[in-house]
Short mmCIF file of C-alpha atoms in Angstrom, two decimals:
data_model
loop_
_atom_site.label_atom_id
_atom_site.label_comp_id
_atom_site.label_asym_id
_atom_site.label_seq_id
_atom_site.Cartn_x
_atom_site.Cartn_y
_atom_site.Cartn_z
CA UNK A 1078 4.78 19.25 16.26
CA UNK A 1079 5.40 22.93 15.68
CA UNK A 1080 4.02 24.10 19.03
CA UNK A 1081 5.96 21.86 21.39
CA UNK A 1082 8.70 24.29 21.86
CA UNK A 1083 6.25 27.17 22.68
CA UNK A 1084 4.92 25.81 26.01
CA UNK A 1085 1.92 24.17 24.29
CA UNK A 1086 -0.61 23.92 27.10
CA UNK A 1087 -1.84 20.64 28.02
CA UNK A 1088 -5.76 20.76 27.52
CA UNK A 1089 -6.20 18.24 30.40
CA UNK A 1090 -4.87 20.46 32.89
CA UNK A 1091 -6.64 23.50 34.25
CA UNK A 1092 -4.16 26.23 35.53
CA UNK A 1093 -4.94 29.95 36.66
CA UNK A 1094 -1.98 31.07 34.62
CA UNK A 1095 0.15 29.52 31.82
CA UNK A 1096 3.90 29.57 32.22
CA UNK A 1097 6.17 31.34 29.72
CA UNK A 1098 9.52 30.94 28.46
CA UNK A 1099 11.76 32.02 25.71
CA UNK A 1100 14.23 29.51 24.32
CA UNK A 1101 16.44 29.71 21.18
CA UNK A 1102 14.51 26.47 20.01
CA UNK A 1103 11.44 28.61 19.52
CA UNK A 1104 13.31 30.92 17.07
CA UNK A 1105 14.80 27.83 15.16
CA UNK A 1106 11.55 26.25 15.05
CA UNK A 1107 9.75 29.28 13.58
CA UNK A 1108 12.62 29.62 11.04
CA UNK A 1109 12.97 26.20 10.01
CA UNK A 1110 9.85 24.13 10.72
CA UNK A 1111 7.83 22.51 7.56
CA UNK A 1112 4.90 24.22 8.68
CA UNK A 1113 6.30 27.59 8.40
CA UNK A 1114 8.11 26.78 5.18
CA UNK A 1115 4.80 25.53 3.72
CA UNK A 1116 3.04 28.61 4.82
CA UNK A 1117 5.62 30.82 3.38
CA UNK A 1118 5.39 29.10 0.04
CA UNK A 1119 1.60 29.55 0.05
CA UNK A 1120 1.95 33.19 0.88
CA UNK A 1121 4.45 33.88 -1.89
CA UNK A 1122 2.00 32.00 -4.22
CA UNK A 1123 -0.85 34.23 -3.16
CA UNK A 1124 1.11 37.40 -3.56
CA UNK A 1125 2.19 36.24 -7.04
CA UNK A 1126 -1.38 35.34 -8.11
CA UNK A 1127 -2.90 38.66 -6.84
CA UNK A 1128 0.02 41.14 -8.11
CA UNK A 1129 2.49 41.13 -10.85
CA UNK A 1130 4.78 43.95 -9.58
CA UNK A 1131 7.04 43.43 -6.80
CA UNK A 1132 6.12 46.60 -4.91
CA UNK A 1133 2.48 45.53 -5.04
CA UNK A 1134 3.50 42.15 -3.57
CA UNK A 1135 5.32 43.78 -0.72
CA UNK A 1136 2.71 46.09 0.07
CA UNK A 1137 -0.04 43.11 0.13
CA UNK A 1138 2.45 41.19 2.35
CA UNK A 1139 2.68 43.86 4.91
CA UNK A 1140 -1.04 44.40 4.90
CA UNK A 1141 -1.67 40.58 5.39
CA UNK A 1142 1.05 39.98 7.91
CA UNK A 1143 1.07 43.34 10.09
CA UNK A 1144 -2.16 45.12 9.17
CA UNK A 1145 -0.30 48.13 8.01
CA UNK A 1146 1.39 49.67 4.84
CA UNK A 1147 5.21 49.42 4.77
CA UNK A 1148 7.02 52.76 5.16
CA UNK A 1149 9.21 53.70 2.23
CA UNK A 1150 12.43 52.35 3.79
CA UNK A 1151 10.65 48.94 4.56
CA UNK A 1152 9.47 49.03 0.96
CA UNK A 1153 12.69 49.65 -0.36
CA UNK A 1154 14.50 46.97 1.81
CA UNK A 1155 11.80 44.33 1.21
CA UNK A 1156 12.20 44.87 -2.72
CA UNK A 1157 15.95 44.42 -2.25
CA UNK A 1158 15.64 41.39 -0.18
CA UNK A 1159 13.31 39.90 -2.90
CA UNK A 1160 15.75 40.49 -5.53
CA UNK A 1161 18.43 38.71 -3.65
CA UNK A 1162 16.47 36.00 -1.91
CA UNK A 1163 13.06 35.51 -3.59
CA UNK A 1164 9.47 35.93 -2.55
CA UNK A 1165 9.31 32.66 -0.53
CA UNK A 1166 12.17 33.65 1.70
CA UNK A 1167 10.69 37.09 2.11
CA UNK A 1168 7.39 35.63 3.18
CA UNK A 1169 9.35 33.38 5.54
CA UNK A 1170 11.29 36.51 7.03
CA UNK A 1171 8.01 38.25 7.60
CA UNK A 1172 6.50 35.34 9.55
CA UNK A 1173 9.57 35.30 11.82
CA UNK A 1174 9.26 39.03 12.28
CA UNK A 1175 8.82 40.22 15.82
CA UNK A 1176 5.70 42.26 14.68
CA UNK A 1177 4.21 39.28 13.22
CA UNK A 1178 4.99 36.88 16.25
CA UNK A 1179 3.82 39.07 19.16
CA UNK A 1180 0.37 40.82 19.60
CA UNK A 1181 0.73 44.14 21.28
#
């Protein structure tokens, strides 16, 4: 269960404020869970289907994940990462980015 490490609330209990914690298991869960791996694969497939060029795939991924365009440096770094690790791992990295995980 992917949310067990994230202080998943017990729906049978009513509390005025939910407790919060940050543990290494949370980061490891996001990085290695089957759910995240599956979603990264689905995002990579969507990007490949929607766009043929890597730069366009990167821009679309940033739009979907962060609701913004990547900077020129982010675009270049993303393309270099994809060239080395592939689009699926790039998608996985985006899902583990601080900007994706935390809502401001």
